[in-house]
mmCIF file of C-alpha atoms in Angstrom:
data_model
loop_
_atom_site.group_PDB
_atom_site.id
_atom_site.type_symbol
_atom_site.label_atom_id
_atom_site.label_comp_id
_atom_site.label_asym_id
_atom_site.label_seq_id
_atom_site.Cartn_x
_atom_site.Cartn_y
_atom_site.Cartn_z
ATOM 1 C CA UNK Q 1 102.232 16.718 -80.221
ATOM 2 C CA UNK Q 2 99.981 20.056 -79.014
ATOM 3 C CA UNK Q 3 101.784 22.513 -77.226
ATOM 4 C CA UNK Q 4 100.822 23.142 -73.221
ATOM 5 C CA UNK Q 5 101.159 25.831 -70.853
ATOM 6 C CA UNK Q 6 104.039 24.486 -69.061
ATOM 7 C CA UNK Q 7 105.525 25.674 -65.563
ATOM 8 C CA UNK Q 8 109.431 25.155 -65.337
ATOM 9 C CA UNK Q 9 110.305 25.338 -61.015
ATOM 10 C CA UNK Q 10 113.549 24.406 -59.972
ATOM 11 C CA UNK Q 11 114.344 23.287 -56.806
ATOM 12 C CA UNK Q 12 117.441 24.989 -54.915
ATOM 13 C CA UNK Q 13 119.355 24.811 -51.354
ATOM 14 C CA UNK Q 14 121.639 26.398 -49.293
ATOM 15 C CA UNK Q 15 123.437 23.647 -48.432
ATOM 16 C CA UNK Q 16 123.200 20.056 -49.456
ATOM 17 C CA UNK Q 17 121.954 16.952 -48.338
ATOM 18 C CA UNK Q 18 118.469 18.192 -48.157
ATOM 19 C CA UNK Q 19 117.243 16.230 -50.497
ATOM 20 C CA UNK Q 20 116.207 18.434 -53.642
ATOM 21 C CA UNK Q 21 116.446 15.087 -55.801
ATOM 22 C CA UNK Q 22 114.186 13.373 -53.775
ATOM 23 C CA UNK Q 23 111.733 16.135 -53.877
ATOM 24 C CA UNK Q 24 112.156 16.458 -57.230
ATOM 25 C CA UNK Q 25 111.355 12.634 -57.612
ATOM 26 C CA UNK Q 26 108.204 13.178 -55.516
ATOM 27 C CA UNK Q 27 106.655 16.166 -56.906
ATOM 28 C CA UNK Q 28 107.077 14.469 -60.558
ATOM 29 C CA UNK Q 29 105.599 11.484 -59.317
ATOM 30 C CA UNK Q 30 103.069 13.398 -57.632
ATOM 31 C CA UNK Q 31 101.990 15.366 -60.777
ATOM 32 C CA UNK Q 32 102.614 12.195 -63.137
ATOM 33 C CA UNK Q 33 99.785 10.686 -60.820
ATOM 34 C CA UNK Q 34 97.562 13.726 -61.404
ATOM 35 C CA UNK Q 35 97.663 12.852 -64.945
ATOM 36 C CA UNK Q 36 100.523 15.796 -66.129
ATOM 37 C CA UNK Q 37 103.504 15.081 -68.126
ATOM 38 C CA UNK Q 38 106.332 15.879 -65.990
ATOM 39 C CA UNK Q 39 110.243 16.343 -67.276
ATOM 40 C CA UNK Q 40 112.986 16.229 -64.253
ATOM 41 C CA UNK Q 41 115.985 17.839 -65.430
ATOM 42 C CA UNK Q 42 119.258 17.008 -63.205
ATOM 43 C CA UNK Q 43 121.874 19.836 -62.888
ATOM 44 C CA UNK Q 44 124.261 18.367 -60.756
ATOM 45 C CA UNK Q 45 127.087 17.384 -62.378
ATOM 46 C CA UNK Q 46 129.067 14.299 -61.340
ATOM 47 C CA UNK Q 47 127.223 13.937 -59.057
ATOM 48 C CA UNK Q 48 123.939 12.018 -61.189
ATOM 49 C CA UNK Q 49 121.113 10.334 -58.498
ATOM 50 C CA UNK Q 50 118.134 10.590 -60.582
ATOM 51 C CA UNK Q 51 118.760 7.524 -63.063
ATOM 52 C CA UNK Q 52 118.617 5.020 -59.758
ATOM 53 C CA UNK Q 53 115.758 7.210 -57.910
ATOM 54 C CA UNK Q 54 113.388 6.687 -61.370
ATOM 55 C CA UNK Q 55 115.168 3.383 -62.304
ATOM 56 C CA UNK Q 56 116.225 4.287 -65.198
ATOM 57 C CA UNK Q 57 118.940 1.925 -67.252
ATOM 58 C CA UNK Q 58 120.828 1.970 -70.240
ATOM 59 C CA UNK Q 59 121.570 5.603 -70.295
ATOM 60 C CA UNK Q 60 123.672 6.598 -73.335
ATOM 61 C CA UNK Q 61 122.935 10.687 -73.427
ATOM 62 C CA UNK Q 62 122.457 12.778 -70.475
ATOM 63 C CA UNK Q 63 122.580 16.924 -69.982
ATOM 64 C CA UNK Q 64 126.051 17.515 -70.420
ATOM 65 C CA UNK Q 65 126.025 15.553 -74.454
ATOM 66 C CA UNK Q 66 122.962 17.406 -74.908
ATOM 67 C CA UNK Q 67 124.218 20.894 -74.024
ATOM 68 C CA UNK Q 68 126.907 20.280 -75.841
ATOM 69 C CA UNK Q 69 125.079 19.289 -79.197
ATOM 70 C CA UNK Q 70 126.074 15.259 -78.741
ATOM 71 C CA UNK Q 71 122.804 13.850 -78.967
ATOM 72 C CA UNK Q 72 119.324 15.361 -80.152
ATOM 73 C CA UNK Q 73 116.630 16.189 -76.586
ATOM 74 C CA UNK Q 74 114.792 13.206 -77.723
ATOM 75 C CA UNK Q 75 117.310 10.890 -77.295
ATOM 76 C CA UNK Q 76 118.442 12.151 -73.627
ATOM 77 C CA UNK Q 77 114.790 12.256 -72.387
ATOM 78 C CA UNK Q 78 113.924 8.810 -70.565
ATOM 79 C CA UNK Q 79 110.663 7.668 -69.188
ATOM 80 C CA UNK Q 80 110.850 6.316 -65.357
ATOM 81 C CA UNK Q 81 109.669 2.958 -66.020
ATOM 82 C CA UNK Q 82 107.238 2.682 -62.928
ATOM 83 C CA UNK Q 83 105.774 5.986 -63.794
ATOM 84 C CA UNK Q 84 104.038 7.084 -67.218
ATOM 85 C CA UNK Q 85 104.370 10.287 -67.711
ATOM 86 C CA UNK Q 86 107.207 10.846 -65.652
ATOM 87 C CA UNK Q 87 110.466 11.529 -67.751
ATOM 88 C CA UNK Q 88 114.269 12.785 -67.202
ATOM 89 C CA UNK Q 89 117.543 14.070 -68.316
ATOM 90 C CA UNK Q 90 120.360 12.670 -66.320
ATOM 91 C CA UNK Q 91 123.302 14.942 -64.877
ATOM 92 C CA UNK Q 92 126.616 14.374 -67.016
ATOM 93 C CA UNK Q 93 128.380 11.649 -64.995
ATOM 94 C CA UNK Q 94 131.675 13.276 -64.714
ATOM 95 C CA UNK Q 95 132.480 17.400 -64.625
ATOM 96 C CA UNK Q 96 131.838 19.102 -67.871
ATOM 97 C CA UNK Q 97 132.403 23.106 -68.625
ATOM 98 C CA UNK Q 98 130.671 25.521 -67.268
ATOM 99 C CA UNK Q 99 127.185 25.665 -68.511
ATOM 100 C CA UNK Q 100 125.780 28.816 -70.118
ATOM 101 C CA UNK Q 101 122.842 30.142 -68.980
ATOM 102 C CA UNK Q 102 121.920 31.283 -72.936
ATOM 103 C CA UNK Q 103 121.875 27.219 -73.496
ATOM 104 C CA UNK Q 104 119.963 26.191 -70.814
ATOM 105 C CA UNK Q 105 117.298 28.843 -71.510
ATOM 106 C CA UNK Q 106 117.313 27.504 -74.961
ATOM 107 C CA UNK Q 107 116.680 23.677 -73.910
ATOM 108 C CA UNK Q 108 113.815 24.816 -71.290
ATOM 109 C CA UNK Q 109 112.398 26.417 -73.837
ATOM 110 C CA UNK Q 110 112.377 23.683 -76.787
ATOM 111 C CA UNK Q 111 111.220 21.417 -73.831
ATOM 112 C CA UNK Q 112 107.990 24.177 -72.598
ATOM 113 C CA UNK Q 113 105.555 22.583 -75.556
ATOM 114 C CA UNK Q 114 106.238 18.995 -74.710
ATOM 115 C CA UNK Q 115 105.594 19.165 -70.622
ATOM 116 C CA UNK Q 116 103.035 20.444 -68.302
ATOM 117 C CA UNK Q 117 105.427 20.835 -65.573
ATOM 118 C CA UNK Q 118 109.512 20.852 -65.713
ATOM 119 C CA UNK Q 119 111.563 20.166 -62.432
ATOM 120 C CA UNK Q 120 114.945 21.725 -62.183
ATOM 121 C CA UNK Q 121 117.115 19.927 -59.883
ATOM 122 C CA UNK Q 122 119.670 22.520 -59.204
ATOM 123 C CA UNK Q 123 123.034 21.994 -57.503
ATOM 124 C CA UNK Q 124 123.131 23.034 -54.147
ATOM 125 C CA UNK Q 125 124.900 26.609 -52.758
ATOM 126 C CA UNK Q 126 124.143 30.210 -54.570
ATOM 127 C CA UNK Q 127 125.715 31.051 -57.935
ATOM 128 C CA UNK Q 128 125.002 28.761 -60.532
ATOM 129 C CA UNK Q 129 121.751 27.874 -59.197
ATOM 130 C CA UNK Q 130 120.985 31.619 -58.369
ATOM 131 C CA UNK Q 131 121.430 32.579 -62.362
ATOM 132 C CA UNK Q 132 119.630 29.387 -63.810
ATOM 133 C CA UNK Q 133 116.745 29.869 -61.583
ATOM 134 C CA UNK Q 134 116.267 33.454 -62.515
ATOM 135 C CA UNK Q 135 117.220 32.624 -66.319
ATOM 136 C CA UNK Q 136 115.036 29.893 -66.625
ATOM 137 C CA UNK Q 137 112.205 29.418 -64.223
ATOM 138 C CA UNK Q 138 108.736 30.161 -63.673
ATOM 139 C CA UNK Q 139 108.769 29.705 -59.621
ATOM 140 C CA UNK Q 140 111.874 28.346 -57.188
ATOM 141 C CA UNK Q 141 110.846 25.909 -54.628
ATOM 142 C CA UNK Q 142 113.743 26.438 -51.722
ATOM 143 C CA UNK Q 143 114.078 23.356 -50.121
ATOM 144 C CA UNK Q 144 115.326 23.443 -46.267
ATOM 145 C CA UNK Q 145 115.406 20.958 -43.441
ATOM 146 C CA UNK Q 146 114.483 22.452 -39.192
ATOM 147 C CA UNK Q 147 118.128 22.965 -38.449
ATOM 148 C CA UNK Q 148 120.129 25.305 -37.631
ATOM 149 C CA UNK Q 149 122.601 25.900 -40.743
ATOM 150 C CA UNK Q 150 120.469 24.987 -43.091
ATOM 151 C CA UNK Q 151 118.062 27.792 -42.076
ATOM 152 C CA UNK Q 152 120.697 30.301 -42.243
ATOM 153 C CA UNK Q 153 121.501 29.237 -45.922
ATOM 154 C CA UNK Q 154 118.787 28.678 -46.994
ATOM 155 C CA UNK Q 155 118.011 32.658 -46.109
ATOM 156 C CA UNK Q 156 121.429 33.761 -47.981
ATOM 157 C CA UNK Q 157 119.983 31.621 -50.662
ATOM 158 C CA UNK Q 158 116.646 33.631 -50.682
ATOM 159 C CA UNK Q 159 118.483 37.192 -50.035
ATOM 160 C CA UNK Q 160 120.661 36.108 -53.305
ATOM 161 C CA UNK Q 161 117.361 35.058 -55.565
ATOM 162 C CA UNK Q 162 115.918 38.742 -54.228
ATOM 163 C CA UNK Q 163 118.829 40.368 -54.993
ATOM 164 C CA UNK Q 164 118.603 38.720 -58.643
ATOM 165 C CA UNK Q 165 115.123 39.942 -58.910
ATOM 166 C CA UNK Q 166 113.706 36.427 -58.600
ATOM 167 C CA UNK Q 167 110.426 36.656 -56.247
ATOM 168 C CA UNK Q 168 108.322 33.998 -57.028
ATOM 169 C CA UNK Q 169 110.496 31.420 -54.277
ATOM 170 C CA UNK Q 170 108.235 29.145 -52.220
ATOM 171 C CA UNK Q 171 109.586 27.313 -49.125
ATOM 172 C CA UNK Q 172 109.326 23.474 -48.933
ATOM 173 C CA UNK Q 173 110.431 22.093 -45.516
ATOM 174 C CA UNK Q 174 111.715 18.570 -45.578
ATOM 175 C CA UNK Q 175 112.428 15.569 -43.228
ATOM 176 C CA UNK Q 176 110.461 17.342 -40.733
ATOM 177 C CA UNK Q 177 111.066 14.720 -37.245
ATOM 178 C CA UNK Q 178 108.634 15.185 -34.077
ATOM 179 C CA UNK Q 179 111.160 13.383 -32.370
ATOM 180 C CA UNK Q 180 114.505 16.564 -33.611
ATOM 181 C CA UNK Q 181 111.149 18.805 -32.741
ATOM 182 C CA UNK Q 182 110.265 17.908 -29.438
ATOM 183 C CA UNK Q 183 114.170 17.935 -28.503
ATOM 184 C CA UNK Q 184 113.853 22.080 -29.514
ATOM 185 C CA UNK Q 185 116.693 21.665 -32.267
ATOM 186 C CA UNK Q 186 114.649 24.596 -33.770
ATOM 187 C CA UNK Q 187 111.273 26.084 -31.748
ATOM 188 C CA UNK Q 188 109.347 25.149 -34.193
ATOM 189 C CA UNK Q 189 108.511 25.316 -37.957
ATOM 190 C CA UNK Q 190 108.145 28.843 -38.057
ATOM 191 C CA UNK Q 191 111.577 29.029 -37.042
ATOM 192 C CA UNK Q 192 112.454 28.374 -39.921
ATOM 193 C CA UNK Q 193 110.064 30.012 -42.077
ATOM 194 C CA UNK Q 194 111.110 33.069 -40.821
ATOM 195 C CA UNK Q 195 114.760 32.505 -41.241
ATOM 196 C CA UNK Q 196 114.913 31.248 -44.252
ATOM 197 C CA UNK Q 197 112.552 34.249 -45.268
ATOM 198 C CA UNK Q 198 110.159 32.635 -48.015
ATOM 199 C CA UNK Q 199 106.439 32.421 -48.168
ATOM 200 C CA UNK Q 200 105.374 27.894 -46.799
ATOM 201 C CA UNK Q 201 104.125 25.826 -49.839
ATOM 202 C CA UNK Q 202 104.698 22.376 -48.114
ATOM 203 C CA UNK Q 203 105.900 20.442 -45.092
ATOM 204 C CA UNK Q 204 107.680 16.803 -46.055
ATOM 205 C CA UNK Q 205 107.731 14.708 -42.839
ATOM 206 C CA UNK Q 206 111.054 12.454 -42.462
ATOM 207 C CA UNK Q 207 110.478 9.098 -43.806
ATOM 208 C CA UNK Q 208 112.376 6.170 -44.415
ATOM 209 C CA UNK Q 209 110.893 4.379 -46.907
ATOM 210 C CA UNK Q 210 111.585 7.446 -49.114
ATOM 211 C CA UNK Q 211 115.515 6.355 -49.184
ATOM 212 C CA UNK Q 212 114.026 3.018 -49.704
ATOM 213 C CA UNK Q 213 111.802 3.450 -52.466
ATOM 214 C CA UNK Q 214 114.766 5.597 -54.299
ATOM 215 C CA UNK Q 215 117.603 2.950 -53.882
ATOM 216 C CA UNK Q 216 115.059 0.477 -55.476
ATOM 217 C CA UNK Q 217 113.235 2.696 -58.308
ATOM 218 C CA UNK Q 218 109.975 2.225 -57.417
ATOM 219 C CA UNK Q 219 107.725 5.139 -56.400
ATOM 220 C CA UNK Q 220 106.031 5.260 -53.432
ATOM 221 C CA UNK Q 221 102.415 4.756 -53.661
ATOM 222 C CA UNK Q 222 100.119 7.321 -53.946
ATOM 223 C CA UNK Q 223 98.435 6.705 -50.556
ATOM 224 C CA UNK Q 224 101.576 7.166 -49.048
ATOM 225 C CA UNK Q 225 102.108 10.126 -46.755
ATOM 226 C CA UNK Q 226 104.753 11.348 -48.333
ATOM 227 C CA UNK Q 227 103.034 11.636 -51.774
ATOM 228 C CA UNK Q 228 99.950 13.072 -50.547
ATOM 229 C CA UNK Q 229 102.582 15.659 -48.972
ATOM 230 C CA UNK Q 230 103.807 16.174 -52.732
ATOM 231 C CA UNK Q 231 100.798 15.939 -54.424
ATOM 232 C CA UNK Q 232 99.045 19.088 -52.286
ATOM 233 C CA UNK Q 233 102.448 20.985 -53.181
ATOM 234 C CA UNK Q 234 101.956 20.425 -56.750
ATOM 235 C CA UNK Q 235 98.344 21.655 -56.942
ATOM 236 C CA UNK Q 236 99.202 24.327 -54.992
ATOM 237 C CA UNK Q 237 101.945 25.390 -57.295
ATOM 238 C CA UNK Q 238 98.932 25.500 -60.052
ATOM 239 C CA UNK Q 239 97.103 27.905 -57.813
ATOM 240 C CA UNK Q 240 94.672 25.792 -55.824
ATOM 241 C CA UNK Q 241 93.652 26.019 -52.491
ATOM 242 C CA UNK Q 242 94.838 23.328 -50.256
ATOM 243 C CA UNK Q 243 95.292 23.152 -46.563
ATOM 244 C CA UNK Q 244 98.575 22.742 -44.785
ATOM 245 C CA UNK Q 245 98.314 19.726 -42.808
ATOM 246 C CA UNK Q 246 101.397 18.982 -40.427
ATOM 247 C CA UNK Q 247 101.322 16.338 -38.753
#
């Protein structure tokens, strides 16, 4: 296989229930459907989401065997089968030991040459996710919904990926509502733009068939809103010009 020039991002919060994994789900799809090959890589132990998102069955390897020299990277890599080109490496299902940011540096880099783009699905809060970003990744998308605590951590979660000398962080706001808008939750988006403190990249309206689509493993299609949304994020992760639209 010929080696690529690969972008690792990993996708972080403040707090969770923002849904990271089902950004992470829709960027890959997004960039699968722009003809990249696309690696999700799930980080949250215990608590695994991906393998039903992507559909995936039969899984007999996931992070926490391969860390821990169980299985070789080729057998804990799956392919979503709804999306060629889209691949993953489940979370361990139950708690393993502390991971060690020398290892997962390692893996990301024996995975660079096989993927144009690699999604880290961090765990939510700062610590972990605040050294593994910095350790291992190209960019950090900070994902935040237009509320109140969630704008505040996401900020502490930018002030701690400053403090670790990690700049390249790009806000992605997600389940964006008119209806949580119009009832002045938060002013408005740039609310939380400047609270969280992070340069826009992408706005994700809320949509239901999202949680849909991921309880049944089937990706939205690429008309859909929603993966237009993700599929102008992606490009402009690569450097191209795209308009913000929000809607």
């Amino acid at each position: 296989m010929t080696a690529r020039k690969s972008q690792v991002a990993a996708i972080v919060s403040g707090k969770g229930g923002v849904g990271k994994s089902t950004l992470a789900v829709g960027l890959g799809t997004a960039a699968s459907q722009l003809g990249k090959q696309v690696l999700v890589v799930e980080f949250d132990a215990g608590l695994r989401g991906i393998d039903i998102m992507l559909g995936l069955t039969g899984i007999v390897y996931d992070l926490g065997d391969l860390l821990e020299g169980r299985c070789s990277i080729s057998s804990a890599i799956l392919e979503a089968p709804s999306t060629p080109g889209l691949f993953a490496i489940a979370a361990p299902a139950s708690l393993i030991g502390p991971m060690e940011l020398s290892d997962i540096q390692l893996l990301v880099s024996g995975l660079r040459p096989y993927f144009d783009l690699i999604l880290l699905d961090m765990p939510a809060g700062l610590g972990f996710s605040v050294r593994a970003s910095r350790a291992a990744a190209d960019m950090v998308l900070v994902a935040a919904t237009p509320d109140p605590v969630c704008i505040r951590d996401g900020g502490q979660l930018v002030q701690s990926l400053t403090e670790a000398g990690c700049s390249q962080h790009r806000l992605i706001i997600n389940r964006v509502s008119k209806k949580l808008l119009r009832r002045q939750i938060v002013q408005d988006l740039d609310e939380v733009i400047d609270g969280v403190g992070s340069q826009l990249i992408g706005v994700v309206p809320e949509d239901h068939g999202v949680q849909l689509a991921a309880a049944s493993g089937k990706p939205l299609s690429a008309r859909s809103e929603i993966q237009q949304v993700c599929s102008a994020i992606v490009r402009r992760m690569d450097g191209e010009y795209i308009p913000l639209l929000i809607s």
